[in-house]
PDB file of C-alpha atoms and ligand atoms in Angstrom:
ATOM      1  CA  MET B   1       1.233  28.173 -68.461  1.00 91.00           C
ATOM      2  CA  ILE B   2      -0.870  31.173 -69.457  1.00 95.00           C
ATOM      3  CA  CYS B   3       0.609  34.187 -71.278  1.00 97.00           C
ATOM      4  CA  TRP B   4       1.408  36.862 -68.669  1.00 97.00           C
ATOM      5  CA  ILE B   5       0.427  39.732 -70.934  1.00 97.00           C
ATOM      6  CA  CYS B   6      -3.121  38.803 -72.042  1.00 96.00           C
ATOM      7  CA  ASN B   7      -3.712  36.421 -69.133  1.00 94.00           C
ATOM      8  CA  LYS B   8      -5.841  34.364 -71.511  1.00 96.00           C
ATOM      9  CA  ASN B   9      -3.956  32.367 -74.153  1.00 96.00           C
ATOM     10  CA  GLU B  10      -1.623  29.440 -73.708  1.00 96.00           C
ATOM     11  CA  ALA B  11       2.002  30.612 -73.501  1.00 95.00           C
ATOM     12  CA  ASN B  12       3.633  29.130 -76.589  1.00 93.00           C
ATOM     13  CA  SER B  13       6.152  31.809 -77.505  1.00 90.00           C
ATOM     14  CA  ARG B  14       9.577  32.571 -76.105  1.00 88.00           C
ATOM     15  CA  GLU B  15      10.799  36.127 -75.681  1.00 86.00           C
ATOM     16  CA  HIS B  16      14.459  36.831 -76.416  1.00 83.00           C
ATOM     17  CA  ILE B  17      16.562  37.290 -73.296  1.00 82.00           C
ATOM     18  CA  ILE B  18      18.989  39.251 -75.398  1.00 80.00           C
ATOM     19  CA  LYS B  19      17.394  40.898 -78.360  1.00 82.00           C
ATOM     20  CA  ARG B  20      18.273  39.443 -81.728  1.00 79.00           C
ATOM     21  CA  SER B  21      18.917  42.924 -83.116  1.00 81.00           C
ATOM     22  CA  ASP B  22      21.446  43.642 -80.324  1.00 82.00           C
ATOM     23  CA  ILE B  23      23.409  40.482 -81.118  1.00 79.00           C
ATOM     24  CA  LYS B  24      23.249  41.103 -84.866  1.00 80.00           C
ATOM     25  CA  ARG B  25      24.440  44.693 -84.485  1.00 81.00           C
ATOM     26  CA  VAL B  26      27.695  43.470 -82.980  1.00 78.00           C
ATOM     27  CA  TYR B  27      28.260  40.006 -84.437  1.00 75.00           C
ATOM     28  CA  GLY B  28      26.244  39.941 -87.650  1.00 76.00           C
ATOM     29  CA  ARG B  29      23.645  37.354 -88.517  1.00 70.00           C
ATOM     30  CA  GLY B  30      25.691  34.220 -87.795  1.00 71.00           C
ATOM     31  CA  SER B  31      26.406  31.454 -87.735  1.00 72.00           C
ATOM     32  CA  TYR B  32      29.196  32.265 -85.333  1.00 69.00           C
ATOM     33  CA  ARG B  33      32.555  30.557 -85.269  1.00 68.00           C
ATOM     34  CA  GLY B  34      36.072  31.272 -84.128  1.00 65.00           C
ATOM     35  CA  ASP B  35      37.602  33.607 -81.587  1.00 62.00           C
ATOM     36  CA  HIS B  36      35.137  36.403 -82.025  1.00 63.00           C
ATOM     37  CA  ALA B  37      32.015  34.295 -81.592  1.00 67.00           C
ATOM     38  CA  PRO B  38      29.763  35.413 -78.764  1.00 70.00           C
ATOM     39  CA  VAL B  39      29.217  33.179 -75.766  1.00 67.00           C
ATOM     40  CA  HIS B  40      26.429  33.185 -73.232  1.00 70.00           C
ATOM     41  CA  VAL B  41      27.292  33.017 -69.554  1.00 66.00           C
ATOM     42  CA  LYS B  42      24.635  32.083 -67.022  1.00 67.00           C
ATOM     43  CA  ASN B  43      25.403  31.032 -63.473  1.00 63.00           C
ATOM     44  CA  GLY B  44      29.028  30.582 -64.442  1.00 63.00           C
ATOM     45  CA  VAL B  45      28.271  28.175 -67.309  1.00 66.00           C
ATOM     46  CA  VAL B  46      29.620  29.283 -70.685  1.00 66.00           C
ATOM     47  CA  LYS B  47      27.766  28.184 -73.817  1.00 71.00           C
ATOM     48  CA  ASN B  48      28.531  28.977 -77.438  1.00 72.00           C
ATOM     49  CA  ILE B  49      25.930  30.869 -79.390  1.00 71.00           C
ATOM     50  CA  GLN B  50      25.417  29.556 -82.926  1.00 72.00           C
ATOM     51  CA  GLY B  51      23.357  32.415 -84.291  1.00 74.00           C
ATOM     52  CA  ALA B  52      21.241  35.391 -83.305  1.00 70.00           C
ATOM     53  CA  ASP B  53      18.199  33.120 -83.030  1.00 72.00           C
ATOM     54  CA  SER B  54      19.908  30.723 -80.624  1.00 74.00           C
ATOM     55  CA  GLN B  55      17.513  29.052 -78.165  1.00 74.00           C
ATOM     56  CA  ILE B  56      19.966  29.785 -75.334  1.00 71.00           C
ATOM     57  CA  LEU B  57      19.084  33.445 -75.741  1.00 74.00           C
ATOM     58  CA  LYS B  58      15.377  32.940 -75.143  1.00 82.00           C
ATOM     59  CA  TYR B  59      13.293  32.678 -71.993  1.00 84.00           C
ATOM     60  CA  ASN B  60      11.027  29.706 -71.461  1.00 86.00           C
ATOM     61  CA  GLU B  61       7.601  30.151 -72.981  1.00 89.00           C
ATOM     62  CA  SER B  62       5.770  32.843 -71.031  1.00 94.00           C
ATOM     63  CA  LEU B  63       3.901  34.671 -73.806  1.00 95.00           C
ATOM     64  CA  CYS B  64       1.403  33.689 -76.477  1.00 96.00           C
ATOM     65  CA  SER B  65       2.501  34.244 -80.065  1.00 95.00           C
ATOM     66  CA  GLU B  66      -0.169  36.919 -80.587  1.00 96.00           C
ATOM     67  CA  CYS B  67       1.214  39.003 -77.700  1.00 96.00           C
ATOM     68  CA  ASN B  68       4.855  38.347 -78.492  1.00 94.00           C
ATOM     69  CA  ASN B  69       4.687  38.874 -82.245  1.00 92.00           C
ATOM     70  CA  ASN B  70       1.813  41.258 -82.943  1.00 96.00           C
ATOM     71  CA  TYR B  71       0.654  43.089 -79.849  1.00 97.00           C
ATOM     72  CA  THR B  72       4.112  44.098 -78.617  1.00 97.00           C
ATOM     73  CA  GLN B  73       5.631  44.587 -82.075  1.00 97.00           C
ATOM     74  CA  PRO B  74       5.512  48.431 -81.931  1.00 97.00           C
ATOM     75  CA  PHE B  75       7.296  48.268 -78.563  1.00 98.00           C
ATOM     76  CA  ASP B  76      10.048  46.074 -79.983  1.00 96.00           C
ATOM     77  CA  SER B  77      10.585  48.350 -82.952  1.00 97.00           C
ATOM     78  CA  ALA B  78      10.676  51.469 -80.724  1.00 98.00           C
ATOM     79  CA  TYR B  79      13.493  49.768 -78.803  1.00 97.00           C
ATOM     80  CA  GLU B  80      15.348  48.869 -81.992  1.00 96.00           C
ATOM     81  CA  GLN B  81      15.096  52.487 -83.188  1.00 97.00           C
ATOM     82  CA  PHE B  82      16.330  53.691 -79.817  1.00 98.00           C
ATOM     83  CA  ILE B  83      19.384  51.412 -79.770  1.00 96.00           C
ATOM     84  CA  GLU B  84      20.157  52.214 -83.382  1.00 96.00           C
ATOM     85  CA  TYR B  85      20.155  55.917 -82.538  1.00 98.00           C
ATOM     86  CA  VAL B  86      22.186  55.626 -79.335  1.00 97.00           C
ATOM     87  CA  PHE B  87      24.960  53.542 -80.890  1.00 95.00           C
ATOM     88  CA  GLY B  88      24.779  55.296 -84.250  1.00 96.00           C
ATOM     89  CA  ASN B  89      25.373  58.592 -82.408  1.00 97.00           C
ATOM     90  CA  GLU B  90      27.451  57.217 -79.570  1.00 95.00           C
ATOM     91  CA  GLU B  91      29.927  60.088 -79.351  1.00 95.00           C
ATOM     92  CA  LEU B  92      27.236  62.750 -79.340  1.00 97.00           C
ATOM     93  CA  VAL B  93      25.114  60.955 -76.751  1.00 97.00           C
ATOM     94  CA  LEU B  94      28.103  60.391 -74.459  1.00 96.00           C
ATOM     95  CA  HIS B  95      29.170  64.001 -74.850  1.00 97.00           C
ATOM     96  CA  LYS B  96      25.721  65.487 -74.166  1.00 97.00           C
ATOM     97  CA  ARG B  97      24.715  62.853 -71.626  1.00 98.00           C
ATOM     98  CA  PHE B  98      21.072  63.253 -72.442  1.00 98.00           C
ATOM     99  CA  ILE B  99      18.723  61.879 -75.047  1.00 98.00           C
ATOM    100  CA  ASP B 100      16.050  63.933 -76.792  1.00 98.00           C
ATOM    101  CA  PHE B 101      13.398  61.499 -77.960  1.00 98.00           C
ATOM    102  CA  PHE B 102      12.611  63.916 -80.780  1.00 98.00           C
ATOM    103  CA  ASP B 103      15.991  63.006 -82.319  1.00 98.00           C
ATOM    104  CA  ILE B 104      14.885  59.371 -82.453  1.00 98.00           C
ATOM    105  CA  TYR B 105      11.170  59.443 -83.162  1.00 98.00           C
ATOM    106  CA  GLY B 106      10.692  62.920 -84.660  1.00 98.00           C
ATOM    107  CA  ASN B 107       7.236  64.453 -84.234  1.00 98.00           C
ATOM    108  CA  GLU B 108       6.012  61.076 -82.977  1.00 97.00           C
ATOM    109  CA  PHE B 109       8.315  61.265 -79.962  1.00 98.00           C
ATOM    110  CA  GLU B 110       5.472  61.067 -77.469  1.00 97.00           C
ATOM    111  CA  VAL B 111       4.247  57.761 -78.882  1.00 97.00           C
ATOM    112  CA  GLY B 112       7.813  56.603 -79.480  1.00 98.00           C
ATOM    113  CA  GLN B 113       8.983  57.037 -75.899  1.00 98.00           C
ATOM    114  CA  ASN B 114       5.708  55.486 -74.693  1.00 98.00           C
ATOM    115  CA  ASN B 115       6.347  52.388 -76.812  1.00 98.00           C
ATOM    116  CA  LEU B 116       9.972  52.259 -75.694  1.00 98.00           C
ATOM    117  CA  TYR B 117       8.832  52.314 -72.072  1.00 98.00           C
ATOM    118  CA  LYS B 118       6.406  49.485 -72.841  1.00 98.00           C
ATOM    119  CA  TYR B 119       9.223  47.483 -74.382  1.00 97.00           C
ATOM    120  CA  CYS B 120      11.094  47.923 -71.091  1.00 97.00           C
ATOM    121  CA  ALA B 121       7.982  46.876 -69.127  1.00 98.00           C
ATOM    122  CA  LYS B 122       7.729  43.741 -71.285  1.00 96.00           C
ATOM    123  CA  SER B 123      11.405  42.988 -70.705  1.00 95.00           C
ATOM    124  CA  PHE B 124      10.959  43.474 -66.946  1.00 96.00           C
ATOM    125  CA  GLY B 125       7.836  41.269 -66.913  1.00 96.00           C
ATOM    126  CA  CYS B 126       9.531  38.432 -68.789  1.00 94.00           C
ATOM    127  CA  ARG B 127      12.450  38.580 -66.356  1.00 92.00           C
ATOM    128  CA  LEU B 128      10.079  38.465 -63.363  1.00 93.00           C
ATOM    129  CA  VAL B 129       8.289  35.378 -64.724  1.00 93.00           C
ATOM    130  CA  ASP B 130      11.683  33.780 -65.406  1.00 90.00           C
ATOM    131  CA  ALA B 131      12.560  34.373 -61.744  1.00 88.00           C
ATOM    132  CA  GLY B 132       9.329  32.673 -60.686  1.00 89.00           C
ATOM    133  CA  ALA B 133       7.643  35.932 -59.643  1.00 90.00           C
ATOM    134  CA  ILE B 134       4.262  37.293 -60.623  1.00 91.00           C
ATOM    135  CA  VAL B 135       4.125  40.368 -62.848  1.00 95.00           C
ATOM    136  CA  PRO B 136       2.358  43.144 -60.918  1.00 95.00           C
ATOM    137  CA  ASP B 137      -1.040  44.099 -62.399  1.00 96.00           C
ATOM    138  CA  ASP B 138      -0.059  47.711 -63.048  1.00 97.00           C
ATOM    139  CA  VAL B 139       2.931  46.605 -65.154  1.00 97.00           C
ATOM    140  CA  ARG B 140       0.823  44.139 -67.154  1.00 97.00           C
ATOM    141  CA  GLU B 141      -2.037  46.578 -67.656  1.00 97.00           C
ATOM    142  CA  LEU B 142       0.031  49.595 -68.710  1.00 98.00           C
ATOM    143  CA  LEU B 143       0.953  47.796 -71.943  1.00 97.00           C
ATOM    144  CA  GLY B 144      -2.556  48.443 -73.254  1.00 96.00           C
ATOM    145  CA  LYS B 145      -2.907  52.026 -72.032  1.00 96.00           C
ATOM    146  CA  LYS B 146      -2.075  55.390 -73.512  1.00 92.00           C
ATOM    147  CA  SER B 147      -1.510  56.996 -70.139  1.00 93.00           C
ATOM    148  CA  PHE B 148      -1.074  55.146 -66.898  1.00 95.00           C
ATOM    149  CA  GLN B 149       0.188  55.127 -63.346  1.00 95.00           C
ATOM    150  CA  THR B 150       2.649  52.491 -62.274  1.00 97.00           C
ATOM    151  CA  GLY B 151       5.157  51.639 -59.579  1.00 96.00           C
ATOM    152  CA  LEU B 152       7.800  51.003 -62.249  1.00 98.00           C
ATOM    153  CA  ARG B 153      10.531  53.639 -62.620  1.00 98.00           C
ATOM    154  CA  ILE B 154      13.329  53.470 -65.139  1.00 98.00           C
ATOM    155  CA  ASN B 155      16.576  55.349 -65.524  1.00 97.00           C
ATOM    156  CA  LEU B 156      19.497  55.176 -67.921  1.00 98.00           C
ATOM    157  CA  SER B 157      23.138  55.494 -67.027  1.00 98.00           C
ATOM    158  CA  VAL B 158      26.609  55.273 -68.480  1.00 97.00           C
ATOM    159  CA  ASN B 159      28.737  52.447 -67.102  1.00 95.00           C
ATOM    160  CA  GLU B 160      32.048  54.338 -66.978  1.00 94.00           C
ATOM    161  CA  ASP B 161      34.091  51.158 -66.512  1.00 91.00           C
ATOM    162  CA  VAL B 162      32.687  49.752 -69.757  1.00 91.00           C
ATOM    163  CA  PHE B 163      32.794  53.076 -71.588  1.00 92.00           C
ATOM    164  CA  ILE B 164      36.594  53.322 -71.295  1.00 88.00           C
ATOM    165  CA  LEU B 165      37.101  49.899 -72.883  1.00 87.00           C
ATOM    166  CA  PRO B 166      38.004  49.740 -76.584  1.00 86.00           C
ATOM    167  CA  HIS B 167      35.044  49.327 -78.937  1.00 87.00           C
ATOM    168  CA  GLU B 168      35.821  45.699 -79.736  1.00 83.00           C
ATOM    169  CA  ASP B 169      35.618  44.827 -76.054  1.00 82.00           C
ATOM    170  CA  ARG B 170      32.649  46.869 -74.969  1.00 87.00           C
ATOM    171  CA  ASP B 171      30.364  46.297 -77.974  1.00 85.00           C
ATOM    172  CA  GLY B 172      29.771  42.678 -77.062  1.00 83.00           C
ATOM    173  CA  PHE B 173      29.004  43.484 -73.430  1.00 85.00           C
ATOM    174  CA  ILE B 174      25.277  42.747 -73.537  1.00 86.00           C
ATOM    175  CA  GLY B 175      23.369  41.187 -70.698  1.00 86.00           C
ATOM    176  CA  LYS B 176      21.111  41.373 -67.704  1.00 86.00           C
ATOM    177  CA  GLY B 177      21.774  41.797 -64.017  1.00 85.00           C
ATOM    178  CA  ASP B 178      20.352  39.863 -61.100  1.00 83.00           C
ATOM    179  CA  MET B 179      16.833  40.615 -59.983  1.00 85.00           C
ATOM    180  CA  LEU B 180      16.729  41.902 -56.428  1.00 89.00           C
ATOM    181  CA  ALA B 181      13.507  41.592 -54.470  1.00 88.00           C
ATOM    182  CA  TRP B 182      12.761  43.666 -51.389  1.00 85.00           C
ATOM    183  CA  MET B 183      10.868  41.678 -48.791  1.00 82.00           C
ATOM    184  CA  ASP B 184       8.353  43.047 -46.366  1.00 79.00           C
ATOM    185  CA  LYS B 185       9.925  43.524 -42.915  1.00 78.00           C
ATOM    186  CA  SER B 186       7.080  41.827 -41.074  1.00 83.00           C
ATOM    187  CA  ASP B 187       5.971  39.323 -43.707  1.00 81.00           C
ATOM    188  CA  HIS B 188       8.887  37.660 -45.447  1.00 73.00           C
ATOM    189  CA  ALA B 189       6.621  35.949 -47.964  1.00 75.00           C
ATOM    190  CA  MET B 190       5.628  39.342 -49.301  1.00 80.00           C
ATOM    191  CA  VAL B 191       7.691  41.213 -51.863  1.00 83.00           C
ATOM    192  CA  ASN B 192       7.531  44.993 -51.622  1.00 82.00           C
ATOM    193  CA  GLY B 193       9.701  45.931 -54.534  1.00 92.00           C
ATOM    194  CA  TYR B 194      12.153  44.887 -57.210  1.00 95.00           C
ATOM    195  CA  GLU B 195      15.390  46.266 -58.529  1.00 95.00           C
ATOM    196  CA  TRP B 196      16.960  45.084 -61.781  1.00 95.00           C
ATOM    197  CA  ASN B 197      19.138  46.226 -64.660  1.00 95.00           C
ATOM    198  CA  GLU B 198      20.173  45.236 -68.135  1.00 94.00           C
ATOM    199  CA  HIS B 199      22.957  46.573 -70.304  1.00 92.00           C
ATOM    200  CA  VAL B 200      23.990  47.041 -73.908  1.00 94.00           C
ATOM    201  CA  SER B 201      27.656  48.013 -73.927  1.00 93.00           C
ATOM    202  CA  TRP B 202      28.020  51.072 -71.620  1.00 95.00           C
ATOM    203  CA  LEU B 203      24.268  51.797 -71.603  1.00 97.00           C
ATOM    204  CA  THR B 204      22.648  50.533 -68.418  1.00 96.00           C
ATOM    205  CA  ILE B 205      18.874  50.427 -68.071  1.00 97.00           C
ATOM    206  CA  SER B 206      17.852  50.264 -64.416  1.00 97.00           C
ATOM    207  CA  TYR B 207      14.413  49.185 -63.223  1.00 97.00           C
ATOM    208  CA  TRP B 208      12.893  50.179 -59.886  1.00 97.00           C
ATOM    209  CA  TYR B 209       9.580  48.730 -58.903  1.00 97.00           C
ATOM    210  CA  ASN B 210       8.118  50.233 -55.730  1.00 95.00           C
ATOM    211  CA  THR B 211      11.577  51.312 -54.658  1.00 94.00           C
ATOM    212  CA  TYR B 212      13.283  54.686 -54.880  1.00 93.00           C
ATOM    213  CA  PRO B 213      15.439  55.016 -57.982  1.00 96.00           C
ATOM    214  CA  ASP B 214      19.067  55.879 -57.336  1.00 96.00           C
ATOM    215  CA  GLY B 215      19.407  59.416 -58.689  1.00 97.00           C
ATOM    216  CA  ASN B 216      23.044  58.806 -59.601  1.00 97.00           C
ATOM    217  CA  LEU B 217      21.749  56.499 -62.294  1.00 97.00           C
ATOM    218  CA  GLY B 218      19.886  59.175 -64.222  1.00 98.00           C
ATOM    219  CA  SER B 219      16.625  61.085 -64.331  1.00 97.00           C
ATOM    220  CA  THR B 220      13.551  59.068 -63.445  1.00 97.00           C
ATOM    221  CA  TRP B 221      11.435  58.150 -66.444  1.00 97.00           C
ATOM    222  CA  VAL B 222       7.862  56.854 -66.511  1.00 97.00           C
ATOM    223  CA  ALA B 223       7.071  57.331 -70.227  1.00 96.00           C
ATOM    224  CA  ASP B 224       6.269  60.949 -69.466  1.00 94.00           C
ATOM    225  CA  SER B 225       9.057  63.033 -70.903  1.00 95.00           C
ATOM    226  CA  ARG B 226      10.767  64.123 -74.095  1.00 97.00           C
ATOM    227  CA  PHE B 227      14.232  64.175 -72.521  1.00 98.00           C
ATOM    228  CA  ILE B 228      16.054  61.585 -70.513  1.00 97.00           C
ATOM    229  CA  TYR B 229      19.239  62.501 -68.637  1.00 98.00           C
ATOM    230  CA  LEU B 230      21.897  59.852 -68.289  1.00 98.00           C
ATOM    231  CA  GLY B 231      23.379  59.020 -64.927  1.00 98.00           C
ATOM    232  CA  SER B 232      26.773  57.522 -64.238  1.00 97.00           C
ATOM    233  CA  VAL B 233      27.900  54.316 -62.597  1.00 94.00           C
ATOM    234  CA  ARG B 234      31.386  52.903 -61.854  1.00 91.00           C
ATOM    235  CA  PRO B 235      30.802  49.360 -60.600  1.00 87.00           C
ATOM    236  CA  LEU B 236      34.477  48.387 -60.263  1.00 87.00           C
ATOM    237  CA  ASN B 237      36.601  49.336 -57.288  1.00 89.00           C
ATOM    238  CA  ASP B 238      40.077  50.850 -57.870  1.00 89.00           C
ATOM    239  CA  GLU B 239      41.829  47.512 -57.705  1.00 89.00           C
ATOM    240  CA  GLN B 240      39.448  45.831 -60.170  1.00 86.00           C
ATOM    241  CA  ARG B 241      39.695  48.814 -62.506  1.00 86.00           C
ATOM    242  CA  GLU B 242      43.478  48.702 -62.536  1.00 87.00           C
ATOM    243  CA  TYR B 243      43.342  44.970 -63.269  1.00 84.00           C
ATOM    244  CA  ALA B 244      40.862  45.497 -66.122  1.00 80.00           C
ATOM    245  CA  HIS B 245      43.066  48.183 -67.699  1.00 80.00           C
ATOM    246  CA  LYS B 246      46.100  45.951 -67.444  1.00 83.00           C
ATOM    247  CA  LYS B 247      44.244  43.090 -69.115  1.00 79.00           C
ATOM    248  CA  VAL B 248      43.093  45.317 -71.969  1.00 78.00           C
ATOM    249  CA  ASN B 249      46.567  46.740 -72.537  1.00 79.00           C
ATOM    250  CA  GLU B 250      48.159  43.303 -72.477  1.00 79.00           C
ATOM    251  CA  LYS B 251      46.042  42.055 -75.346  1.00 71.00           C
ATOM    252  CA  PRO B 252      48.387  40.845 -78.112  1.00 65.00           C
ATOM    253  CA  ASN B 253      46.123  41.969 -80.967  1.00 58.00           C
ATOM    254  CA  LYS B 254      46.121  45.530 -79.701  1.00 47.00           C
ATOM    255  CA  ALA B 255      47.703  48.017 -82.148  1.00 48.00           C
ATOM    256  CA  LYS B 256      50.978  49.298 -80.772  1.00 41.00           C
TER     257      LYS B 256
HETATM  258 ZN1   ZN G   1      -0.977  36.692 -74.758  1.00 60.66          ZN
END
């Protein structure tokens, strides 16, 4: 397999499905044991995670080490800075419901938000390859460009059902949603667009490729703005929500 980013080198490097820094932020460095150890659930199969570098948390090899470790390094660190800010200023962000990239990257906010977007594009590309799909050229090529046009739209939203959970429950809620592909009406072998999301606690990052972003899920972002406005999503229905609240309140370790 050839690396999907450079399209040149042998793919010998595995991208993290869930970023090591996201796991470490909640669970520490590992190794993990006991009741509070994280588990990974995929297709209904639960596996224990031994440490933040666990192989379960990585995709199959789809990148070369040069692309994964050097070329995309500034993108990865822009993401780490972003997450650090959002969860280090959680109350403020949830109160304002917008993010000013200046508050994260300072005077370098233009470059910072560009690199953050490219991190998201990398994440989206790795997920596409994992699903057996081909990464669209515009997504692959934008990684090397300062300004670009692309069919990829991103928005950020608050998952209200996760937000109301206690910290200890919501902090470990890290994962990725299913990838939806939109098929061409006349040619079912042709994919017209993709829809996908990933989440860190209440923060949901939604991806729209060649489809219209749902405006409820926040302002549309294509690496072109200083501000990003958070949307809102409540995935549970009333019955599920009531059940979730009951479960949380029943927990024996909860302070009375
Ligand atoms: Zn490469």
